Short mmCIF file of C-alpha atoms and ligand atoms in Angstrom, two decimals:
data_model
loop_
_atom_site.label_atom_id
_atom_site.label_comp_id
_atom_site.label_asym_id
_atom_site.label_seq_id
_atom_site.Cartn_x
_atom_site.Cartn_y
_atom_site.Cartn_z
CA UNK A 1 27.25 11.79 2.48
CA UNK A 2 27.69 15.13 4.15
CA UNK A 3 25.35 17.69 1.92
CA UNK A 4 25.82 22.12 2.39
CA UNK A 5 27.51 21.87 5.76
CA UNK A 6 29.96 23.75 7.56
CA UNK A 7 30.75 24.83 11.39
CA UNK A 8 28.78 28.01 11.11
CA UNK A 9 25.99 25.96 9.47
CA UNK A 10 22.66 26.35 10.74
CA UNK A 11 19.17 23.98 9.81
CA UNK A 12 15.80 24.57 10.44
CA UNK A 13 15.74 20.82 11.98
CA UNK A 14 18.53 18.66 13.25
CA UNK A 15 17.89 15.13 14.28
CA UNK A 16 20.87 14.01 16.54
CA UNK A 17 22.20 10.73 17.16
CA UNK A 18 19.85 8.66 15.36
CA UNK A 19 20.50 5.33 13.90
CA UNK A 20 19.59 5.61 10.01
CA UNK A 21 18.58 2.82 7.84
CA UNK A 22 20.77 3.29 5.46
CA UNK A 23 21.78 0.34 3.46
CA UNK A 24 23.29 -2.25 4.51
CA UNK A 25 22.72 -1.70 7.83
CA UNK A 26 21.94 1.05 10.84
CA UNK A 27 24.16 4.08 10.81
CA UNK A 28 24.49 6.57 13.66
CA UNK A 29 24.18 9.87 11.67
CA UNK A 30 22.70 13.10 12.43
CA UNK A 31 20.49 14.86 9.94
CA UNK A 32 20.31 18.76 8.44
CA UNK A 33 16.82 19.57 7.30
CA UNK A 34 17.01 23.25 5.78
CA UNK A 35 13.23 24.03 4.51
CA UNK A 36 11.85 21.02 3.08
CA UNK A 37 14.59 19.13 2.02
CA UNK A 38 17.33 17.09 3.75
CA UNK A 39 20.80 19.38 3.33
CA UNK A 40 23.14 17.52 5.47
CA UNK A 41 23.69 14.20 6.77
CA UNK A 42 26.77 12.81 8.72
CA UNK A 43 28.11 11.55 11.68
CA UNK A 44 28.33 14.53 14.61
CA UNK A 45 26.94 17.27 12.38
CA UNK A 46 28.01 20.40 14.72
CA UNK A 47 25.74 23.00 13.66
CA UNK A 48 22.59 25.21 15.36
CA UNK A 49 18.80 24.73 14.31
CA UNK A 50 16.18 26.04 15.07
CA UNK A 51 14.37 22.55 16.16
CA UNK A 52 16.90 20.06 17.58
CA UNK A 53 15.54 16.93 18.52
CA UNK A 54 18.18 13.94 20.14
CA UNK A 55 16.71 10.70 18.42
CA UNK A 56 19.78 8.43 20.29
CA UNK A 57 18.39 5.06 20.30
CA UNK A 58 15.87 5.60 17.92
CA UNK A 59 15.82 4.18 14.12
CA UNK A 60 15.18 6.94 11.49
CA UNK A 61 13.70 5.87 8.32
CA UNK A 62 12.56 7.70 5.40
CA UNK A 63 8.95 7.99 5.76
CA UNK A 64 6.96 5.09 4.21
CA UNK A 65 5.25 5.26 0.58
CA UNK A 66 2.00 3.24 0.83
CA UNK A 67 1.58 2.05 -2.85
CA UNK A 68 -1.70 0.73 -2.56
CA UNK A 69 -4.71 2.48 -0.73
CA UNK A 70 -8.53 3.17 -1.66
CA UNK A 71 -9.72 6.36 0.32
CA UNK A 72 -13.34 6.33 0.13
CA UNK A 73 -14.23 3.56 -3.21
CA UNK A 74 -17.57 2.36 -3.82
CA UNK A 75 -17.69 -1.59 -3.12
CA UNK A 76 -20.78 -3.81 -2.77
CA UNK A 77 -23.91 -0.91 -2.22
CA UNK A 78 -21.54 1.18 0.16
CA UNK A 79 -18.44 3.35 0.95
CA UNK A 80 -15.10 2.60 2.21
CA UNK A 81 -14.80 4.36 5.61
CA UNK A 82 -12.14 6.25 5.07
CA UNK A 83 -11.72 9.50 3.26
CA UNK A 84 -8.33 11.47 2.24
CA UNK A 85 -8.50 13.20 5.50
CA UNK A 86 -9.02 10.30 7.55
CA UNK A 87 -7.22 8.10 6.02
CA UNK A 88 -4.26 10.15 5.30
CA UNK A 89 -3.90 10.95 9.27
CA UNK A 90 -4.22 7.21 9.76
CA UNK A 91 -1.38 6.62 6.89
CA UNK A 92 0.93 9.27 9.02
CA UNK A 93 0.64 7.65 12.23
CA UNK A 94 1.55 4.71 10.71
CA UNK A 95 5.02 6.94 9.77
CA UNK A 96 3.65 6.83 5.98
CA UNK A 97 4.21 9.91 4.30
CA UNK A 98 3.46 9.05 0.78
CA UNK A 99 0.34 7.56 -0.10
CA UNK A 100 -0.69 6.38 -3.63
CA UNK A 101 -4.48 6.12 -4.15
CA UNK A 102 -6.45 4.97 -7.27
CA UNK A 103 -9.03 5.94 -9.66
CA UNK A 104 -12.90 4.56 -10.12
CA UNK A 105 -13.60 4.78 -13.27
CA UNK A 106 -17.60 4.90 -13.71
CA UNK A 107 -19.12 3.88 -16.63
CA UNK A 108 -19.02 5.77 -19.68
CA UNK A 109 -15.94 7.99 -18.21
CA UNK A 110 -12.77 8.45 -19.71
CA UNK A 111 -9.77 8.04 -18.04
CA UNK A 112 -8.82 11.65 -17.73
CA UNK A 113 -12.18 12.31 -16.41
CA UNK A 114 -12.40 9.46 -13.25
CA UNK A 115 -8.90 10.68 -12.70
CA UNK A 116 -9.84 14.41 -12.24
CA UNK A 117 -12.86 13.28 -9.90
CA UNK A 118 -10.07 11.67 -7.51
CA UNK A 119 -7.88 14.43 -7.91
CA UNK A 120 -10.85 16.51 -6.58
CA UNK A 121 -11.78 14.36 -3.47
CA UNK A 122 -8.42 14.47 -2.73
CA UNK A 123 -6.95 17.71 -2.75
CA UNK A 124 -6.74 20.27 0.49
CA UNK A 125 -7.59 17.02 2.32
CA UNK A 126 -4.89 14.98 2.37
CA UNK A 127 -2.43 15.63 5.29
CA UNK A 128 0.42 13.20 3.47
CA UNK A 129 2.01 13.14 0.43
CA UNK A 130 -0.43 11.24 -2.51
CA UNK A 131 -0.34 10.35 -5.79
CA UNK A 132 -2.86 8.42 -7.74
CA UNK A 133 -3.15 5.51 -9.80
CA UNK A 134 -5.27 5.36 -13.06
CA UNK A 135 -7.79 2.15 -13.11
CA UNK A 136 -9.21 0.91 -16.16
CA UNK A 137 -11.80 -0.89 -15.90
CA UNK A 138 -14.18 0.36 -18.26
CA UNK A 139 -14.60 -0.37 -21.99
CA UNK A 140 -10.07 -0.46 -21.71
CA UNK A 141 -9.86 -0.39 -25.78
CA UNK A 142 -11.88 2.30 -26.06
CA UNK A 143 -9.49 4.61 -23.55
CA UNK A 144 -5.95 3.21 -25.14
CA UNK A 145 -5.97 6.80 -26.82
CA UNK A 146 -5.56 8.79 -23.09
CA UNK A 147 -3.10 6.58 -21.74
CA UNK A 148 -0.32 8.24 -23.79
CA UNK A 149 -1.25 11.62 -22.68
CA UNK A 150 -1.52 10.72 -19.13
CA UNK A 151 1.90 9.22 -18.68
CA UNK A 152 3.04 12.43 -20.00
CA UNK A 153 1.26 14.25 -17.13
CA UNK A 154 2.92 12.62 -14.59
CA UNK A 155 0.31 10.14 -14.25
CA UNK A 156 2.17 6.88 -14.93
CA UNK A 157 1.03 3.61 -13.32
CA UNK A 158 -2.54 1.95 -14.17
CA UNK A 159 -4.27 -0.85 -12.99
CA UNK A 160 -7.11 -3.58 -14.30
CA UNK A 161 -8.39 -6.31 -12.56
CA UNK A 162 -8.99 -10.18 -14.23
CA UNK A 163 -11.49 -10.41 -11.77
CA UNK A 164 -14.79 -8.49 -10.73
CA UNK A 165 -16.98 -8.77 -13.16
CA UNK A 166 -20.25 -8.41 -11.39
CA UNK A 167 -19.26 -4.88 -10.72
CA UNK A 168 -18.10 -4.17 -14.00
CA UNK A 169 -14.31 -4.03 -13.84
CA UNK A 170 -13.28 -6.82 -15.15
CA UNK A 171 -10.44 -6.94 -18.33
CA UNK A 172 -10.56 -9.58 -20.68
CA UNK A 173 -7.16 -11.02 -21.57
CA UNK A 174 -7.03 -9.41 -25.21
CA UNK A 175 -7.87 -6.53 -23.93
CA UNK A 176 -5.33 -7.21 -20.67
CA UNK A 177 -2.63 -7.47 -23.65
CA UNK A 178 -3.80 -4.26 -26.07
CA UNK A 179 -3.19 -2.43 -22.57
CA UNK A 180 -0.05 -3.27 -21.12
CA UNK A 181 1.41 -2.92 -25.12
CA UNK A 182 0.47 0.70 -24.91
CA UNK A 183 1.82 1.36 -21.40
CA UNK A 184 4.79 -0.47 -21.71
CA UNK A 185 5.59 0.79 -25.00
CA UNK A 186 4.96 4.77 -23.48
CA UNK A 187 7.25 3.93 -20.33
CA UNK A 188 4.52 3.29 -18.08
CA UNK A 189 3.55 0.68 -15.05
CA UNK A 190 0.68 -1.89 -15.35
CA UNK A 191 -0.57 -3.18 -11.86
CA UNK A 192 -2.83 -6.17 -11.98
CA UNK A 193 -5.58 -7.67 -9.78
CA UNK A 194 -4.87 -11.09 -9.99
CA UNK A 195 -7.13 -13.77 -9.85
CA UNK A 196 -8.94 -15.83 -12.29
CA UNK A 197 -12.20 -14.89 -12.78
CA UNK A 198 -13.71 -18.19 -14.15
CA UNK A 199 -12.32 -20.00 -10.85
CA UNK A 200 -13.90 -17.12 -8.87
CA UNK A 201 -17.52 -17.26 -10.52
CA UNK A 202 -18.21 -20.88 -10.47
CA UNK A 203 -17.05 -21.55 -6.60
CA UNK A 204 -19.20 -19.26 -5.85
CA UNK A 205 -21.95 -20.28 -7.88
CA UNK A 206 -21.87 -23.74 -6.50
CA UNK A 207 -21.35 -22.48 -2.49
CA UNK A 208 -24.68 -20.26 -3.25
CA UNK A 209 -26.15 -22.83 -5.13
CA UNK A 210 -25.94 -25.34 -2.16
CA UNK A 211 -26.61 -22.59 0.36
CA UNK A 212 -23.14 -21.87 1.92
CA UNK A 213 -22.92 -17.90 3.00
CA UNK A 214 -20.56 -18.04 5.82
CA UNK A 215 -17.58 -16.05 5.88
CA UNK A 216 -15.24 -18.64 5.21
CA UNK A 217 -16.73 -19.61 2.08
CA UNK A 218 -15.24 -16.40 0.84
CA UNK A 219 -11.73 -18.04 0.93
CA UNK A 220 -13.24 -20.73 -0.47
CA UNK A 221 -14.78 -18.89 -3.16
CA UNK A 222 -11.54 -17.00 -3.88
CA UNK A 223 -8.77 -19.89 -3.65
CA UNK A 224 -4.86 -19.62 -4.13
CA UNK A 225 -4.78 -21.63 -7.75
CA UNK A 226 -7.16 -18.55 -8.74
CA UNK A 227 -4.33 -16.04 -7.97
CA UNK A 228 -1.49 -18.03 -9.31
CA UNK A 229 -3.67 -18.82 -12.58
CA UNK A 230 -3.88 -15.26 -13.49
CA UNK A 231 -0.09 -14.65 -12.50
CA UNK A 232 0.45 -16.88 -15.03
CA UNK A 233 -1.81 -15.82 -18.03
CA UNK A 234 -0.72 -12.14 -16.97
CA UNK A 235 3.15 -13.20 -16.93
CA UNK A 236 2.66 -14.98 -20.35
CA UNK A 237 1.49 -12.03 -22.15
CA UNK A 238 4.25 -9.59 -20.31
CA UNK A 239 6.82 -11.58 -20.79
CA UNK A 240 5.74 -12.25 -24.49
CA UNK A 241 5.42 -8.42 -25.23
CA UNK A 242 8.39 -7.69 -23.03
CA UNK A 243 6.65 -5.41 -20.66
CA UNK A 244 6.60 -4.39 -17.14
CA UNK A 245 4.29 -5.85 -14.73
CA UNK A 246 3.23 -5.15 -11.08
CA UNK A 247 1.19 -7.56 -9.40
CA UNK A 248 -0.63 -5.93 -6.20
CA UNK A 249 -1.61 -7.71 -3.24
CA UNK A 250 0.06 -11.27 -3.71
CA UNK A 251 -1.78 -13.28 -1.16
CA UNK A 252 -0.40 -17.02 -1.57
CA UNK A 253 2.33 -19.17 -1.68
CA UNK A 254 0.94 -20.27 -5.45
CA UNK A 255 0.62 -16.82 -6.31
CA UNK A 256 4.18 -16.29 -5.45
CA UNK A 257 5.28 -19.12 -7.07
CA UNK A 258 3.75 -18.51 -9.83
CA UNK A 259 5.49 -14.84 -9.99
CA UNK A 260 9.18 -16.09 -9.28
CA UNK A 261 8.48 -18.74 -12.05
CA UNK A 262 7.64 -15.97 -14.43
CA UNK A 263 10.73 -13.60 -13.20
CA UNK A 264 13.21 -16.71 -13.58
CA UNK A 265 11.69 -16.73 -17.57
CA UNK A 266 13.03 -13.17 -17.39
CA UNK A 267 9.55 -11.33 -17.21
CA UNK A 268 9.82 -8.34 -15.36
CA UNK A 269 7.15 -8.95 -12.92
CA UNK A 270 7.18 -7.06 -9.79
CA UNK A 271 5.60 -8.67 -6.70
CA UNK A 272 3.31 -6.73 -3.96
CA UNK A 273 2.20 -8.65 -0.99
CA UNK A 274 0.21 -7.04 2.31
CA UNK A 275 0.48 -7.18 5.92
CA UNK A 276 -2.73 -8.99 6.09
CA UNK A 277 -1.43 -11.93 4.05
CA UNK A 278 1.65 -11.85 6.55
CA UNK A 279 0.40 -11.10 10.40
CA UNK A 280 -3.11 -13.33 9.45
CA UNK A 281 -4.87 -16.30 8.21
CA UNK A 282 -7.91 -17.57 7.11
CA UNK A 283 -9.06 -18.77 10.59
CA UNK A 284 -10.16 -15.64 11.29
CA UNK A 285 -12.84 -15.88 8.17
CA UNK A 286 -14.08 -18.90 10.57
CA UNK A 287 -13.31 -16.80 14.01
CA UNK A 288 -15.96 -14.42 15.75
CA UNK A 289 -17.33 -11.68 13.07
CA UNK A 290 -15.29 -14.26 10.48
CA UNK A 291 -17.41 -11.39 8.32
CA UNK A 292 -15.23 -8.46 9.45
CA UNK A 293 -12.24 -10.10 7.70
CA UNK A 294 -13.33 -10.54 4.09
CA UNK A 295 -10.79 -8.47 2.14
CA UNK A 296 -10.38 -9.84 -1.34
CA UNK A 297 -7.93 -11.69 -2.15
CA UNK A 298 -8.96 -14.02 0.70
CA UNK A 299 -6.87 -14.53 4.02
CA UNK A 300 -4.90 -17.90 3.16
CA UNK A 301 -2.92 -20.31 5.44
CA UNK A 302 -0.31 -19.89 7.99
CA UNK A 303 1.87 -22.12 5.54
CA UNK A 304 1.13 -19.14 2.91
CA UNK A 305 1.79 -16.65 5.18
CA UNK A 306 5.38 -17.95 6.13
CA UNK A 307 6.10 -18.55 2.50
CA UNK A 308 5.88 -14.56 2.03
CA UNK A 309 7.98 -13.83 5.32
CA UNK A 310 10.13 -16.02 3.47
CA UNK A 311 10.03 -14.30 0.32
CA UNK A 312 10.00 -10.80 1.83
CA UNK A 313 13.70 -11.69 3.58
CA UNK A 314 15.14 -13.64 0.28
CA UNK A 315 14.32 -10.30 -1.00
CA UNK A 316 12.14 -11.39 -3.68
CA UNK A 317 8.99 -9.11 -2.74
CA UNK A 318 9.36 -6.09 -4.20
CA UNK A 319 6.42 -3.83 -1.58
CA UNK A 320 4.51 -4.26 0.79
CA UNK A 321 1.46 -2.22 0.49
CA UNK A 322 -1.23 -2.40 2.50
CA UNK A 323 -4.52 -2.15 0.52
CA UNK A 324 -6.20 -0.15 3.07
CA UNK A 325 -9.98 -0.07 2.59
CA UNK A 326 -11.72 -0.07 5.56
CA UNK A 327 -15.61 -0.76 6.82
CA UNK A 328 -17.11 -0.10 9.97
CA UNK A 329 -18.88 -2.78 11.85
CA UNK A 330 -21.77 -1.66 10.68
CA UNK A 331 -21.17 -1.24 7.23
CA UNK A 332 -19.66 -5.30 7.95
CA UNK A 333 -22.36 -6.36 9.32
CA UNK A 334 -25.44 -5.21 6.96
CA UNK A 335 -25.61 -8.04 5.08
CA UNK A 336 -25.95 -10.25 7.96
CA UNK A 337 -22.53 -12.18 7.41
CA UNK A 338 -23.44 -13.33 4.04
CA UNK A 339 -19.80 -13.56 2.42
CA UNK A 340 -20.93 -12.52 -1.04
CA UNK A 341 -22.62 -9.23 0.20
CA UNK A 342 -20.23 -8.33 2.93
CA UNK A 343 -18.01 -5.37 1.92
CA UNK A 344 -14.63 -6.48 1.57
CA UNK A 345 -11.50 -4.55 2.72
CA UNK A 346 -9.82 -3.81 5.86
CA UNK A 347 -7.97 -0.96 7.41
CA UNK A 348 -4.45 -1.30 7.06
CA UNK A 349 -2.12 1.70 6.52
CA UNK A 350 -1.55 2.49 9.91
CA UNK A 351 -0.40 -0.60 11.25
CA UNK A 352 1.82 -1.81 8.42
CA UNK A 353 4.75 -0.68 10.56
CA UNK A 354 3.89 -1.25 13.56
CA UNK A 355 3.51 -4.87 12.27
CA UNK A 356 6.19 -5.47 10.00
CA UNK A 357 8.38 -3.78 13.02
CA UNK A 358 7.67 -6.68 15.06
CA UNK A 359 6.55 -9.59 13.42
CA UNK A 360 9.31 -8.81 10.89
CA UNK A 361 12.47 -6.50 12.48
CA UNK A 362 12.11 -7.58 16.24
CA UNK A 363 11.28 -11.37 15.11
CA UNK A 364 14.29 -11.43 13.56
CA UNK A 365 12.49 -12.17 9.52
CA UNK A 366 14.02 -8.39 8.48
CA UNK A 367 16.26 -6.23 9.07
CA UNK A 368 15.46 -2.44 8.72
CA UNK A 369 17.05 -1.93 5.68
CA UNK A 370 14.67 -4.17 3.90
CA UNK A 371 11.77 -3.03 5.50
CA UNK A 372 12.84 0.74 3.83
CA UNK A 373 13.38 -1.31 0.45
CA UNK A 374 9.66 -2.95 0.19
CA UNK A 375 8.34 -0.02 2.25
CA UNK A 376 9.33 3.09 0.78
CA UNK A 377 12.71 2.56 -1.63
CA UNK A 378 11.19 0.33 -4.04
CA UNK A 379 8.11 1.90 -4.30
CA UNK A 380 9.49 5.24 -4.82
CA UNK A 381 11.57 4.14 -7.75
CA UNK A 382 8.51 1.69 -9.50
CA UNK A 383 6.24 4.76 -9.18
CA UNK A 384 8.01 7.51 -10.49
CA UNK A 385 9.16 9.29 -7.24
CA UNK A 386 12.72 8.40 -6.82
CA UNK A 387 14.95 11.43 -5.79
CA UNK A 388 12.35 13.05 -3.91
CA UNK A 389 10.83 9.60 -1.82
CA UNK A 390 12.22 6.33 -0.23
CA UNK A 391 15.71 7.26 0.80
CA UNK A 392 17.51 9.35 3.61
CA UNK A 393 19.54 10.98 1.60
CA UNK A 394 20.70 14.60 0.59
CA UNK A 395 18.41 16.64 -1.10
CA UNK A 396 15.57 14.13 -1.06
CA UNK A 397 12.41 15.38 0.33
CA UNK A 398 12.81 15.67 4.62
CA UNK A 399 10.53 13.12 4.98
CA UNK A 400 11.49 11.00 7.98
CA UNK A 401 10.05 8.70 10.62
CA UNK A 402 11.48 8.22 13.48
CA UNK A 403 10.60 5.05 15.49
CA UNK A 404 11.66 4.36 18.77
CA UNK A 405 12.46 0.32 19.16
CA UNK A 406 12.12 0.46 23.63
CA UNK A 407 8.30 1.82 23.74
CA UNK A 408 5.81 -1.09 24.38
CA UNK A 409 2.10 -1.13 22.98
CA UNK A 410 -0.63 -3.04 22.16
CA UNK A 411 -3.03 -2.49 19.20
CA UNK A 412 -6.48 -1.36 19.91
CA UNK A 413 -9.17 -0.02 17.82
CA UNK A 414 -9.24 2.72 19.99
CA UNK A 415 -5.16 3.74 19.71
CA UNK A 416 -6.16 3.99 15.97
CA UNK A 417 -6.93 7.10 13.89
CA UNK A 418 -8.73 6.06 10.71
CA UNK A 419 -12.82 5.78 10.33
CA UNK A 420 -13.04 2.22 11.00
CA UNK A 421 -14.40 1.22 14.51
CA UNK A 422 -12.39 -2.09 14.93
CA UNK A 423 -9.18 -3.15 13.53
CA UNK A 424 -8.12 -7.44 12.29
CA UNK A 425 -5.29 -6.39 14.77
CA UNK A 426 -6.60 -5.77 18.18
CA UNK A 427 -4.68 -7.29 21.23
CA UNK A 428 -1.78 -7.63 19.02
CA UNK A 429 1.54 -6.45 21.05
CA UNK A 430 4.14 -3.96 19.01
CA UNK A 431 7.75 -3.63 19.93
CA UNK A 432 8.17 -0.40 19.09
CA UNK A 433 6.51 3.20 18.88
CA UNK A 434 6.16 5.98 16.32
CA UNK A 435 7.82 8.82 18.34
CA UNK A 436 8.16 11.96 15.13
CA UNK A 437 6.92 11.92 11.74
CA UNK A 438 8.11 14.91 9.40
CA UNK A 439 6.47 15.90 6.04
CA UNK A 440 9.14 17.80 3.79
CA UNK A 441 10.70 18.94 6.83
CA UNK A 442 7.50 19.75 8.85
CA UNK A 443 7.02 18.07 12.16
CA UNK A 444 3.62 16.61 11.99
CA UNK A 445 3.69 14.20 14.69
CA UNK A 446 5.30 13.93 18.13
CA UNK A 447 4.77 11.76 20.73
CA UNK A 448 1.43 10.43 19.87
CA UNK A 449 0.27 13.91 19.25
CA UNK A 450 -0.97 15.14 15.63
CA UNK A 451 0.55 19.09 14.71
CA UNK A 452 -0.39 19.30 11.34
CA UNK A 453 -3.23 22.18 11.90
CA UNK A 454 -2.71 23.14 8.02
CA UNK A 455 -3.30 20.11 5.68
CA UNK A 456 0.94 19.82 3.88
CA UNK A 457 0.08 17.22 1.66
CA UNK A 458 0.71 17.74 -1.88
CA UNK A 459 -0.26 15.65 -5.41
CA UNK A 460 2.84 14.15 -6.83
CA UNK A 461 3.24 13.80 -9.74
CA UNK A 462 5.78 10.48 -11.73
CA UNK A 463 9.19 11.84 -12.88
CA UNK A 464 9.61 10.01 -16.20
O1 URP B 501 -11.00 -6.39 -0.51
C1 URP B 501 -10.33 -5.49 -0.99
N1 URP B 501 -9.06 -5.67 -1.14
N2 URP B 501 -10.91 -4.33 -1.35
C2 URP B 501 -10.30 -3.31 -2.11
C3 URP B 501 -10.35 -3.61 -3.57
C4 URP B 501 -9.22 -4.44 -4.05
O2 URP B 501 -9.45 -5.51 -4.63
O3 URP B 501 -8.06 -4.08 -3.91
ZN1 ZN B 502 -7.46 -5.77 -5.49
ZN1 ZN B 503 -6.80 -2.69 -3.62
#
């Protein structure tokens, strides 16, 4: 375990006395950070640095790779609130320090090209870690030709939705099956919105149709058999061509079923669920501004919920993301409430800790060391960035949060840091406190308090 280390050693950072989630448990260990890269790590490391910081008490994690955010995507005639700047100070009080974005692909664009526009948004702005993810969602046989090329530039996970069609992104299953054979077969990931489309459209025909626009018609609209219907057709096709398969933002018990079905077959299906589908439930879609709480897929029910807490701790979740993409009130409340109008997303990165921390590690659900796996471990290694992300280990990047389990809060939209002006999570009580957040060995948060004034974060790019 112990990396470069002697008694004369010296780091530029030493964390003292910390208790590491290191599988399978907590470990007291200290850490050596010499530039931006963790040198040494051991128990009673007796060296000098030039930043010591005593972190008894306190659990030390590797900081957290968010694999699913959308900083600033057009949806429904406006903006997501948040751009890389924003949101990536959000994502780092939320002790993230790798955040993987995606791609809009406009019509007409190639692959390369929607990816290059994201690159630009994002670059000198983005005060974490990021990588991007390549949608397809336009004309997908015409860009099979690019996908080769961009899994050789580092760029190696994709994603297409089976739903969406009024806004142009929808795949067809043929297509949905011409793509994945090309990614799987050049060592890339497919990630899939899942839900059937068919399902989608006529519920919501009919609701319109007999003048139904509250929120909760959204859920409605959008229910559980849709996700796990797609799971299926999706898994069928994977598992018939023998390919990967990620599903983001698995929001139901029948969704999840659906997934472990597939996996028992033997498809290698890989299972993302969000704190949303977790900490909430579709009585908030019928709540006070039921509007603010339309993020697609729908919230479900607290028996769906419970079946993911149960799958997160049986293991059989493979990340939590979060699926940050938040509106402000206003941008909520435009359309008046109507649930087909309303923008849907949420902000999300920051509190994903803070939530899983309690409702999850304090509650007794999960221990640490699975939080790390569905929080940074197993993302870094899906995505291309194991050996540098996900793991306190030596020579992997020094990127560390350090949480401290005695500190008390409560979550407010005004303790938050993104652009959205009200968070799903107000008045909800955390055990637990972000107390240091390093970024390849650079202290960018203590105590509340944001130090970054340069921007550190830097485009990663998937080891193959
Ligand atoms: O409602 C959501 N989740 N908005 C972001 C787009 C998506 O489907 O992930
Ligand atoms: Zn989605
Ligand atoms: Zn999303």
């Amino acid at each position: 375990m112990i990396g470069e280390y002697n008694a004369n050693s010296h780091f530029n950072v030493l964390i003292k006395n910390g208790l590491a989630a290191l599988p399978p448990g907590l470990q007291q260990v200290d850490i050596g950070i010499r530039g931006e890269k963790i040198a040494a790590l051991g128990a009673r490391l007796n060296a000098s640095a030039d930043l010591t910081l005593d972190a008894a008490g306190q659990i030390v994690l590797p900081g957290l790779i968010d694999p699913h955010v959308h900083m600033g995507i057009p949806i429904k005639d406006t903006w997501s609130a948040d751009n890389f700047t924003t949101g990536s100070t959000a994502a780092a009080f939320g002790g993230v320090t790798t955040i993987l974005d995606f791609t809009v692909q406009q019509p007409g664009q190639s692959l390369r090209q929607a990816l290059d526009d994201r690159l630009t948004r994002a670059h000198a702005q983005c005060h974490v870690d990021y990588g991007v993810h390549v949608n397809i969602t336009d004309q997908p046989l015409t860009h099979l030709n690019e996908i080769p090329e961009l899994i050789a530039a580092g760029f190696n996970s994709f994603k297409v939705f089976s739903t969406y069609r009024e806004a142009g992104m929808m795949i067809a299953w043929p297509d949905f099956r011409a793509v994945l054979a090309v990614i799987a077969q050049h060592g890339g990931l497919l990630m899939l919105h899942a839900e059937d489309n068919d399902i989608v459209e006529s519920l919501t025909a009919r609701h319109l149709t007999e003048g139904r626009r509250a929120p909760i018609y959204h859920a409605r609209s959008r229910p559980a058999e849709a996700e796990a219907r797609a799971i299926e057709q999706a898994a069928a096709i994977a598992g018939d061509l023998g390919a990967p398969l990620y599903v983001v933002h698995v929001s139901s018990r029948l969704g999840l079923e659906a997934g472990l079905r597939a996996r028992a077959r033997g498809v290698n299906i890989y299972l993302e669920t969000c704190p949303q589908y977790l900490a909430l439930d579709e009585s908030r879609l019928a709540g006070p501004n039921g509007h603010w709480y339309i993020a697609t897929p729908a919230l479900r029910t607290r028996a769906d919920a419970e079946a993911l807490w149960e799958a997160l701790a049986a293991d059989a979740i493979d990340a939590v993301g979060t699926d940050h993409c938040p509106f402000t009130r206003t941008q909520k409340d435009a359309p008046g409430g109507h649930f087909a109008y309303t923008p849907n997303g949420i902000p999300s990165v920051e509190t994903r800790l803070p939530l899983l921390a309690t409702l999850g590690v304090a509650a007794g659900r999960l221990t640490w060391p699975q939080l790390v796996r569905v929080c940074a471990a197993n993302p870094a290694r899906l995505f291309g960035l194991d050996g540098r992300k996900g793991a306190l280990a030596v020579g992997m990047d020094a990127d560390i949060a350090i949480w401290n389990p005695a500190q008390a809060w409560v979550i407010e939209a005004d303790n938050q840091h993104g652009s959205a002006d009200w968070t799903p999570y107000a008045g909800q009580p955390v055990q637990g406190q972000l107390s240091a957040l390093f970024l390849r060995g650079q202290l960018i948060i203590q105590d509340g308090r944001y130090l970054g004034d340069e921007v550190w974060g830097r485009l990663l790019l998937a080891a193959r």
